[in-house]
Amino acid sequence: METEIELKFFVSPDFSETLLSKIAETKVLQHSCRELGNTYFDTPDNWLRQHDIGLRIRRFDDVFVQTMKTAGRVVAGLHQRPEFNAEHTSNDPDLTLHPLDIYPEGRSVEELQAQLVPIFATDFTREQWLIGMADGSQVEVAFDQGLVSSGDKTYPICEVELELKSGQTDALFTLARAFCEAGGIRLGNLSKAARGYRLAADYAGDPVKSLELVDTTDTDSVETCFIQSLEHALAHWHYHEQIYTEHESIEALLEISHALSFIRQTLTVYGSIVPRRASAILRQELKWLEQELAWLKSYEHFETLLEDKGHVLRKLDARKFLVSELKRTRARPTRSRRYAATDSFWALCGSATRPKPLDFISRLAAIFR
């Protein structure tokens, strides 16, 4: 078993020029480019998916590798997930190639084996580099371009993955910051498998959710509660950031704003664990982001007034004028500014004093290490 530790970024196709330029500034230990074909399998009722398990067979150069990924952990955009790899001889899955104790209870391995069917496929070109970092760590950089497909439905793949092969997790963030300087890149919380399952199910997208209470017990230590609170807020933020990039939902932006406030409050409440000096830059960046989203409060008020057709505006002589003024004042910031302000994972460089969100995320991630 291996534990995969990686950062995943969604990028635009023309990011390849920036990537090649940045990689040229590093110490490249290995370089390769190959075509990869992957078939993902599950039962008709998605039994494996329900237990956060992914099963795929990858094909390249007449070689077959079967991989089983089990439930993992995502903190501040850093993915950590156990995976089991085994060489295979065909594109037909064989569950006995992996330890039998990794499968969820409720169905026998034989029963699961008999029920497996192909759900979707991913086919892409992968160019990858093994980078030697200054601290001795090694990071594998992969640039994938291709398609997720299920039946006659397809979805584009264009992403960069940074995987820690050896050394310290900080090396991932060091390299990621260098890649982010030119923009056009953001952390992604949806794996290829997640997008494939969505495509197969004609899934339109996730719903906006209210920020819930942190799930703790009376036996949790103060430190555990602190970590769980930050993880809870970051997960809420990241979840709604994906919704916003897909639908530009104002409701999703509001939830991101709530997550920001919750993080600031958490740092205040647990100030004895994280001294103010240690969290000063974090709090500064959080404050900046909250200021960039301050227009949301006014927008909410204007929405309420404009929707209230029977109780307030209708009784005013200047109703038409007021409505037009409210609509003009309610106008949202430009699309580019909204993305810059709300997407915590885009590289925001245009100003020397503007905080870089990946720095913010890496400093938050450091709290968990």
XYZ file of N, CA and C in Angstrom, residues 92-309:
654
model
N -9.949 -6.594 -17.590
C -11.018 -7.167 -16.768
C -10.574 -7.159 -15.309
N -11.333 -6.499 -14.419
C -10.889 -6.365 -13.027
C -10.833 -7.698 -12.291
N -9.885 -7.791 -11.361
C -9.725 -8.969 -10.517
C -9.482 -8.494 -9.085
N -10.516 -8.559 -8.254
C -10.431 -8.017 -6.894
C -9.442 -8.773 -6.023
N -9.113 -10.007 -6.374
C -8.188 -10.785 -5.545
C -6.741 -10.313 -5.693
N -6.502 -9.372 -6.596
C -5.143 -8.834 -6.735
C -4.767 -7.930 -5.564
N -5.763 -7.494 -4.792
C -5.521 -6.600 -3.659
C -5.843 -7.320 -2.353
N -5.331 -6.815 -1.217
C -5.659 -7.430 0.082
C -7.171 -7.491 0.280
N -7.676 -8.612 0.691
C -9.122 -8.808 0.788
C -9.756 -8.014 1.932
N -8.930 -7.551 2.892
C -9.501 -6.827 4.040
C -9.752 -5.348 3.752
N -9.457 -4.893 2.539
C -9.690 -3.474 2.226
C -11.116 -3.227 1.720
N -11.855 -4.300 1.416
C -13.192 -4.125 0.864
C -14.215 -3.928 1.984
N -15.232 -3.100 1.736
C -16.229 -2.831 2.779
C -17.058 -4.060 3.102
N -17.523 -4.104 4.333
C -18.379 -5.207 4.759
C -19.773 -5.049 4.152
N -20.472 -6.158 4.064
C -21.833 -6.116 3.535
C -21.997 -6.927 2.277
N -20.893 -7.107 1.538
C -20.904 -7.959 0.350
C -19.584 -8.712 0.295
N -19.665 -9.947 -0.100
C -18.442 -10.736 -0.222
C -17.663 -10.288 -1.445
N -16.373 -10.580 -1.451
C -15.529 -10.235 -2.595
C -16.032 -10.936 -3.854
N -16.469 -12.174 -3.698
C -16.991 -12.923 -4.843
C -18.237 -12.248 -5.421
N -19.106 -11.779 -4.514
C -20.333 -11.096 -4.957
C -19.997 -9.795 -5.672
N -19.073 -9.011 -5.096
C -18.647 -7.768 -5.735
C -18.048 -8.038 -7.109
N -17.192 -9.053 -7.179
C -16.527 -9.382 -8.437
C -17.550 -9.664 -9.536
N -18.570 -10.397 -9.189
C -19.582 -10.776 -10.187
C -20.414 -9.583 -10.650
N -20.491 -8.543 -9.828
C -21.350 -7.399 -10.140
C -20.620 -6.265 -10.856
N -19.306 -6.316 -10.944
C -18.549 -5.204 -11.502
C -18.842 -4.991 -12.988
N -19.031 -3.711 -13.333
C -19.233 -3.309 -14.733
C -18.459 -2.023 -14.967
N -18.046 -1.756 -16.217
C -17.391 -0.472 -16.502
C -18.393 0.670 -16.399
N -17.995 1.753 -15.710
C -18.885 2.900 -15.490
C -18.526 4.067 -16.414
N -17.229 4.353 -16.521
C -16.760 5.438 -17.387
C -15.278 5.222 -17.672
N -14.741 6.050 -18.540
C -13.330 5.936 -18.910
C -12.697 7.320 -18.957
N -11.393 7.352 -18.748
C -10.626 8.586 -18.937
C -9.464 8.267 -19.871
N -9.313 9.091 -20.878
C -8.221 8.923 -21.843
C -7.537 10.270 -21.999
N -6.243 10.292 -21.727
C -5.548 11.574 -21.766
C -4.055 11.381 -22.036
N -3.453 12.475 -22.476
C -2.002 12.531 -22.639
C -1.411 13.067 -21.349
N -0.442 12.346 -20.799
C 0.209 12.788 -19.570
C 1.681 13.078 -19.851
N 2.059 14.320 -19.612
C 3.472 14.679 -19.629
C 3.894 14.897 -18.182
N 4.971 14.253 -17.785
C 5.349 14.354 -16.376
C 6.859 14.552 -16.209
N 7.159 15.208 -15.100
C 8.525 15.533 -14.750
C 8.755 15.163 -13.286
N 9.905 14.617 -12.971
C 10.300 14.401 -11.588
C 11.255 15.521 -11.227
N 10.846 16.336 -10.240
C 11.589 17.544 -9.874
C 12.347 17.320 -8.569
N 13.625 17.661 -8.562
C 14.408 17.636 -7.332
C 14.358 18.995 -6.666
N 13.862 19.032 -5.424
C 13.717 20.289 -4.711
C 14.983 20.602 -3.911
N 15.100 21.864 -3.504
C 16.304 22.315 -2.804
C 16.514 21.589 -1.485
N 15.424 21.162 -0.835
C 15.555 20.485 0.463
C 15.776 18.978 0.315
N 15.933 18.506 -0.928
C 16.144 17.088 -1.163
C 14.878 16.320 -1.481
N 13.721 16.952 -1.314
C 12.451 16.296 -1.639
C 12.329 16.111 -3.150
N 11.506 15.144 -3.546
C 11.231 14.913 -4.957
C 9.728 15.009 -5.202
N 9.355 15.801 -6.201
C 7.950 16.025 -6.531
C 7.727 15.663 -7.992
N 6.707 14.866 -8.236
C 6.345 14.515 -9.603
C 5.263 15.468 -10.094
N 5.510 16.113 -11.215
C 4.555 17.034 -11.824
C 3.956 16.358 -13.048
N 2.633 16.284 -13.106
C 1.947 15.666 -14.244
C 0.984 16.667 -14.861
N 1.042 16.812 -16.180
C 0.130 17.683 -16.912
C -0.734 16.784 -17.796
N -2.047 16.721 -17.490
C -2.975 15.824 -18.177
C -3.938 16.612 -19.055
N -4.082 16.175 -20.302
C -5.062 16.763 -21.220
C -5.778 15.639 -21.952
N -7.120 15.635 -21.883
C -7.879 14.592 -22.554
C -9.350 14.685 -22.242
N -10.003 13.516 -22.081
C -11.446 13.487 -21.890
C -11.851 12.424 -20.871
N -12.917 12.743 -20.126
C -13.672 11.747 -19.370
C -14.857 11.388 -20.251
N -15.169 10.101 -20.377
C -16.283 9.709 -21.241
C -17.133 8.628 -20.591
N -18.424 8.724 -20.845
C -19.382 7.708 -20.393
C -20.455 7.615 -21.469
N -20.458 6.503 -22.200
C -21.362 6.410 -23.339
C -20.979 7.444 -24.376
N -21.947 8.255 -24.805
C -21.667 9.304 -25.786
C -21.417 10.663 -25.140
N -21.291 10.682 -23.800
C -21.060 11.935 -23.072
C -19.576 12.095 -22.752
N -19.090 13.320 -22.866
C -17.676 13.582 -22.575
C -17.529 14.849 -21.755
N -16.386 14.943 -21.055
C -16.047 16.122 -20.261
C -14.535 16.311 -20.370
N -14.079 17.562 -20.613
C -12.639 17.761 -20.832
C -11.805 17.600 -19.568
N -10.592 17.125 -19.743
C -9.589 17.048 -18.681
C -8.460 18.000 -19.032
N -8.139 18.878 -18.122
C -6.993 19.771 -18.289
C -6.539 20.151 -16.882
N -5.544 19.452 -16.388
C -5.161 19.642 -14.991
C -3.690 19.342 -14.772
N -3.194 19.872 -13.673
C -1.817 19.642 -13.250
C -1.854 19.024 -11.859
N -1.096 17.949 -11.674
C -1.003 17.297 -10.370
C 0.437 17.340 -9.880
N 0.585 17.677 -8.617
C 1.893 17.645 -7.960
C 1.836 16.574 -6.889
N 2.628 15.524 -7.047
C 2.619 14.418 -6.095
C 3.969 14.305 -5.400
N 3.913 14.219 -4.087
C 5.143 14.071 -3.306
C 5.633 12.628 -3.411
N 6.816 12.455 -3.990
C 7.396 11.119 -4.122
C 8.302 10.785 -2.947
N 8.969 11.804 -2.412
C 9.802 11.613 -1.224
C 10.077 12.980 -0.607
N 10.308 12.998 0.705
C 10.643 14.247 1.379
C 9.482 14.868 2.121
N 9.485 16.206 2.197
C 8.559 16.954 3.041
C 7.388 17.530 2.247
N 6.208 17.545 2.881
C 5.008 18.073 2.231
C 5.169 19.532 1.829
N 5.967 20.289 2.590
C 6.180 21.701 2.257
C 6.704 21.878 0.840
N 7.402 20.867 0.324
C 7.965 20.962 -1.026
C 6.859 21.110 -2.071
N 5.713 20.472 -1.836
C 4.590 20.603 -2.757
C 4.141 22.056 -2.863
N 4.014 22.720 -1.704
C 3.544 24.099 -1.703
C 4.591 25.045 -2.280
N 5.849 24.763 -2.033
C 6.915 25.595 -2.599
C 6.849 25.595 -4.116
N 6.721 24.414 -4.701
C 6.647 24.308 -6.159
C 5.336 24.870 -6.691
N 4.237 24.619 -5.963
C 2.934 25.115 -6.401
C 2.899 26.641 -6.437
N 3.521 27.285 -5.451
C 3.542 28.755 -5.442
C 4.244 29.294 -6.676
N 5.306 28.624 -7.089
C 6.027 29.068 -8.286
C 5.142 28.941 -9.523
N 4.383 27.847 -9.615
C 3.509 27.643 -10.764
C 2.357 28.640 -10.786
N 1.922 29.105 -9.609
C 0.732 29.952 -9.511
C 0.993 31.425 -9.805
N 2.233 31.806 -9.903
C 2.557 33.233 -10.016
C 1.923 33.896 -11.227
N 1.731 33.155 -12.313
C 1.187 33.757 -13.540
C -0.327 33.637 -13.629
N -0.986 32.994 -12.650
C -2.437 32.846 -12.676
C -2.884 31.745 -13.625
N -4.209 31.678 -13.862
C -4.766 30.666 -14.745
C -4.784 29.279 -14.148
N -4.784 29.183 -12.832
C -4.682 27.895 -12.161
C -5.400 27.989 -10.814
N -6.126 26.924 -10.459
C -6.778 26.900 -9.151
C -6.817 25.478 -8.629
N -6.819 25.348 -7.324
C -6.884 24.025 -6.722
C -8.221 23.365 -7.049
N -8.173 22.080 -7.352
C -9.382 21.344 -7.692
C -9.732 20.321 -6.630
N -11.007 20.242 -6.302
C -11.436 19.268 -5.293
C -12.171 18.094 -5.905
N -12.276 18.060 -7.242
C -12.940 16.947 -7.912
C -11.913 16.129 -8.679
N -11.774 14.871 -8.314
C -10.859 13.984 -9.023
C -11.446 13.606 -10.376
N -10.641 12.965 -11.208
C -11.159 12.470 -12.490
C -12.282 11.467 -12.240
N -12.109 10.648 -11.198
C -13.143 9.666 -10.875
C -14.451 10.349 -10.484
N -14.364 11.392 -9.672
C -15.569 12.111 -9.249
C -16.289 12.711 -10.447
N -15.517 13.277 -11.379
C -16.136 13.848 -12.581
C -16.729 12.762 -13.469
N -16.079 11.591 -13.480
C -16.614 10.488 -14.269
C -17.941 9.989 -13.736
N -18.035 9.843 -12.417
C -19.300 9.410 -11.810
C -20.399 10.443 -12.066
N -20.046 11.704 -12.002
C -21.030 12.753 -12.288
C -21.537 12.641 -13.718
N -20.599 12.451 -14.632
C -20.961 12.363 -16.037
C -21.867 11.163 -16.288
N -21.521 10.025 -15.696
C -22.304 8.806 -15.895
C -23.722 8.957 -15.356
N -23.876 9.736 -14.292
C -25.184 9.888 -13.643
C -25.946 11.132 -14.108
N -25.380 11.865 -15.090
C -25.999 13.126 -15.541
C -26.213 14.076 -14.377
N -25.222 14.147 -13.497
C -25.324 14.959 -12.288
C -25.098 16.430 -12.630
N -26.055 17.283 -12.276
C -25.997 18.690 -12.650
C -25.071 19.513 -11.761
N -24.807 19.035 -10.556
C -23.960 19.801 -9.643
C -24.446 19.706 -8.220
N -23.592 20.117 -7.295
C -23.916 20.035 -5.879
C -24.811 21.190 -5.445
N -25.661 20.967 -4.454
C -26.510 22.051 -3.937
C -25.743 22.919 -2.943
N -26.173 24.148 -2.812
C -25.615 25.035 -1.792
C -26.092 24.562 -0.428
N -25.171 24.523 0.541
C -25.506 24.052 1.882
C -25.148 25.105 2.923
N -25.913 25.164 3.971
C -25.601 26.068 5.075
C -24.427 25.513 5.876
N -23.679 26.414 6.488
C -22.558 26.006 7.327
C -23.102 25.380 8.606
N -22.820 24.102 8.796
C -23.345 23.384 9.950
C -22.385 23.469 11.132
N -22.846 22.961 12.281
C -22.011 22.916 13.467
C -20.899 21.889 13.293
N -19.783 22.125 13.953
C -18.661 21.194 13.904
C -19.001 19.963 14.743
N -18.753 18.801 14.189
C -19.067 17.552 14.875
C -17.932 17.193 15.831
N -18.159 17.369 17.116
C -17.157 17.042 18.131
C -17.791 16.196 19.222
N -16.952 15.615 20.065
C -17.433 14.822 21.206
C -16.844 15.387 22.486
N -17.380 14.957 23.623
C -16.907 15.482 24.906
C -15.530 14.937 25.281
N -15.021 13.990 24.494
C -13.684 13.456 24.772
C -12.609 14.094 23.889
N -13.010 14.944 22.950
C -12.029 15.598 22.076
C -11.204 16.608 22.861
N -9.920 16.662 22.568
C -9.063 17.658 23.193
C -9.288 19.013 22.541
N -8.776 20.062 23.181
C -8.892 21.409 22.621
C -8.221 21.473 21.249
N -7.057 20.857 21.141
C -6.339 20.862 19.867
C -7.137 20.146 18.781
N -7.751 19.021 19.135
C -8.560 18.288 18.166
C -9.744 19.120 17.692
N -10.404 19.795 18.613
C -11.534 20.655 18.249
C -11.098 21.792 17.329
N -9.934 22.345 17.606
C -9.392 23.426 16.785
C -9.151 22.938 15.359
N -8.495 21.795 15.217
C -8.195 21.250 13.897
C -9.478 20.897 13.151
N -10.423 20.276 13.854
C -11.687 19.913 13.220
C -12.460 21.146 12.764
N -12.375 22.222 13.526
C -13.071 23.456 13.162
C -12.499 24.044 11.878
N -11.171 24.082 11.787
C -10.549 24.609 10.572
C -10.840 23.714 9.372
N -10.734 22.415 9.556
C -11.021 21.491 8.459
C -12.466 21.650 7.979
N -13.370 21.810 8.928
C -14.795 21.966 8.612
C -15.019 23.218 7.764
N -14.416 24.323 8.172
C -14.595 25.583 7.444
C -13.948 25.530 6.064
N -12.755 24.961 5.974
C -12.068 24.866 4.687
C -12.826 23.970 3.713
N -13.380 22.872 4.216
C -14.158 21.980 3.361
C -15.400 22.698 2.831
N -16.042 23.477 3.699
C -17.236 24.237 3.296
C -16.875 25.265 2.225
N -15.765 25.945 2.423
C -15.273 26.945 1.480
C -14.978 26.295 0.129
N -14.188 25.223 0.137
C -13.777 24.567 -1.092
C -14.975 23.994 -1.843
N -15.913 23.407 -1.122
C -17.126 22.837 -1.706
C -17.902 23.901 -2.478
N -18.097 25.064 -1.868
C -18.898 26.105 -2.518
C -18.112 26.868 -3.566
N -16.803 26.852 -3.484
C -16.008 27.472 -4.538
C -16.199 26.724 -5.859
N -16.281 25.406 -5.782
C -16.526 24.603 -6.981
C -17.903 24.917 -7.559
N -18.902 25.061 -6.695
C -20.248 25.408 -7.160
C -20.234 26.760 -7.857
N -19.489 27.709 -7.279
C -19.470 29.041 -7.881
C -18.806 29.030 -9.252
N -17.713 28.287 -9.395
C -17.041 28.249 -10.689
C -17.919 27.589 -11.754
N -18.830 26.715 -11.338
C -19.717 26.047 -12.292
C -20.948 26.872 -12.616
N -21.496 27.589 -11.628
C -22.793 28.244 -11.811
C -22.802 29.738 -11.480
N -21.691 30.284 -10.981
C -21.638 31.687 -10.549
C -22.804 32.011 -9.610
N -22.999 31.153 -8.632
C -24.104 31.287 -7.689
C -23.765 32.269 -6.577
N -24.610 33.282 -6.407
C -24.430 34.238 -5.318
C -24.582 33.538 -3.972
N -25.494 32.556 -3.908
C -25.682 31.811 -2.664
C -24.395 31.075 -2.273
N -23.675 30.548 -3.263
C -22.402 29.870 -2.980
C -21.372 30.859 -2.466
N -21.368 32.071 -3.033
C -20.443 33.103 -2.546
C -20.725 33.450 -1.097
N -21.993 33.522 -0.751
C -22.359 33.826 0.626
C -21.826 32.765 1.581
N -21.891 31.499 1.169
C -21.385 30.430 2.023
C -19.863 30.483 2.144
N -19.192 30.902 1.090
C -17.739 31.087 1.167
C -17.420 32.184 2.172
N -18.220 33.263 2.126
C -18.039 34.356 3.078
C -18.252 33.877 4.513
N -19.246 33.025 4.710
C -19.496 32.476 6.049
C -18.319 31.623 6.519
N -17.744 30.847 5.611
C -16.594 30.015 5.971
C -15.394 30.888 6.355
N -15.197 31.983 5.613
C -14.118 32.918 5.945
C -14.284 33.465 7.357
N -15.501 33.899 7.663
C -15.766 34.448 8.987
C -15.541 33.389 10.066
N -15.939 32.170 9.776
C -15.784 31.093 10.752
C -14.304 30.819 11.028
N -13.480 30.869 10.002
C -12.043 30.654 10.190
C -11.458 31.758 11.061
N -11.847 33.001 10.789
C -11.341 34.116 11.603
C -11.775 33.960 13.057
N -13.023 33.580 13.265
C -13.512 33.392 14.625
C -12.793 32.243 15.326
N -12.510 31.196 14.563
C -11.805 30.042 15.134
C -10.408 30.433 15.600
N -9.708 31.220 14.797
C -8.365 31.667 15.165
C -8.408 32.546 16.417
N -9.498 33.290 16.577
C -9.642 34.133 17.764
C -9.946 33.302 19.006
N -10.904 32.377 18.865
C -11.310 31.549 20.004
C -10.162 30.681 20.507
N -9.366 30.167 19.567
C -8.261 29.283 19.947
C -6.922 30.019 19.915
N -6.966 31.286 20.262
C -5.762 32.102 20.245
C -4.644 31.583 21.136
N -4.990 30.833 22.177
C -3.959 30.302 23.076
C -3.162 29.176 22.428
N -3.736 28.569 21.371
C -3.040 27.498 20.658
C -2.178 28.068 19.536
N -2.732 29.044 18.825
C -1.996 29.698 17.738
C -1.785 31.154 18.134
N -0.598 31.517 18.603
C -0.335 32.895 19.022
C -0.619 33.888 17.902
N -1.001 35.096 18.276
C -1.364 36.111 17.289
C -0.213 36.371 16.320
N 0.996 36.352 16.818
C 2.125 36.607 15.917
C 2.216 35.525 14.844
N 1.956 34.281 15.226
C 2.053 33.175 14.275
C 0.933 33.218 13.241
N -0.205 33.769 13.614
C -1.347 33.796 12.688
C -1.574 35.173 12.076
N -0.633 36.096 12.270
C -0.833 37.477 11.817
C -1.083 37.566 10.315
N -0.264 36.867 9.512
C -0.412 36.943 8.058
C -1.718 36.277 7.630
N -2.052 35.169 8.270
C -3.316 34.505 7.969
C -4.494 35.445 8.206
N -4.490 36.085 9.355
C -5.601 36.982 9.680
C -5.640 38.170 8.725
N -4.493 38.652 8.308
C -4.443 39.759 7.349
C -5.063 39.352 6.018
N -4.742 38.146 5.539
C -5.279 37.685 4.260
C -6.770 37.399 4.350
N -7.191 36.843 5.478
C -8.616 36.609 5.671
C -9.388 37.928 5.670
N -8.837 38.920 6.314
C -9.482 40.230 6.357
C -9.593 40.814 4.958
N -8.521 40.676 4.164
C -8.540 41.191 2.785
C -9.630 40.498 1.974
N -9.713 39.179 2.081
C -10.719 38.442 1.323
C -12.134 38.829 1.753
N -12.323 39.009 3.052
C -13.644 39.423 3.533
C -14.013 40.800 2.990
N -13.051 41.690 2.907
C -13.315 43.019 2.352
C -13.703 42.936 0.878
N -13.051 42.036 0.150
C -13.375 41.855 -1.253
C -14.791 41.313 -1.450
N -15.317 40.636 -0.434
C -16.670 40.079 -0.508
C -17.700 40.936 0.237
N -17.298 42.087 0.690
C -18.190 42.926 1.490
C -19.447 43.331 0.728
N -19.354 43.425 -0.615
C -20.508 43.835 -1.413
C -21.674 42.850 -1.295
N -21.386 41.616 -0.840
C -22.446 40.621 -0.740
C -23.544 41.034 0.246
N -23.149 41.708 1.320
C -24.145 42.118 2.311
C -25.138 43.110 1.702
N -24.625 44.092 0.981
C -25.513 45.050 0.323
C -26.360 44.366 -0.737
N -25.747 43.452 -1.470
C -26.478 42.729 -2.510
C -27.676 41.990 -1.911
N -27.465 41.358 -0.753
C -28.565 40.652 -0.091
C -29.699 41.603 0.265
N -29.344 42.779 0.805
C -30.368 43.754 1.189
C -31.158 44.218 -0.030
N -30.453 44.499 -1.134
C -31.127 44.956 -2.342
C -32.031 43.866 -2.920
N -31.574 42.619 -2.854
C -32.397 41.513 -3.328
C -33.700 41.439 -2.541
N -33.592 41.623 -1.234
C -34.782 41.571 -0.383
C -35.756 42.677 -0.762
N -35.251 43.882 -0.975
C -36.119 45.005 -1.332
C -36.771 44.802 -2.695
N -35.996 44.314 -3.655
C -36.523 44.139 -5.002
C -37.541 43.000 -5.083
N -37.410 42.019 -4.206
C -38.355 40.914 -4.207
C -39.619 41.249 -3.425
N -39.561 42.289 -2.605
C -40.697 42.659 -1.765
C -41.634 43.557 -2.572
N -42.447 42.945 -3.420
C -43.257 43.719 -4.364
C -44.551 44.260 -3.747
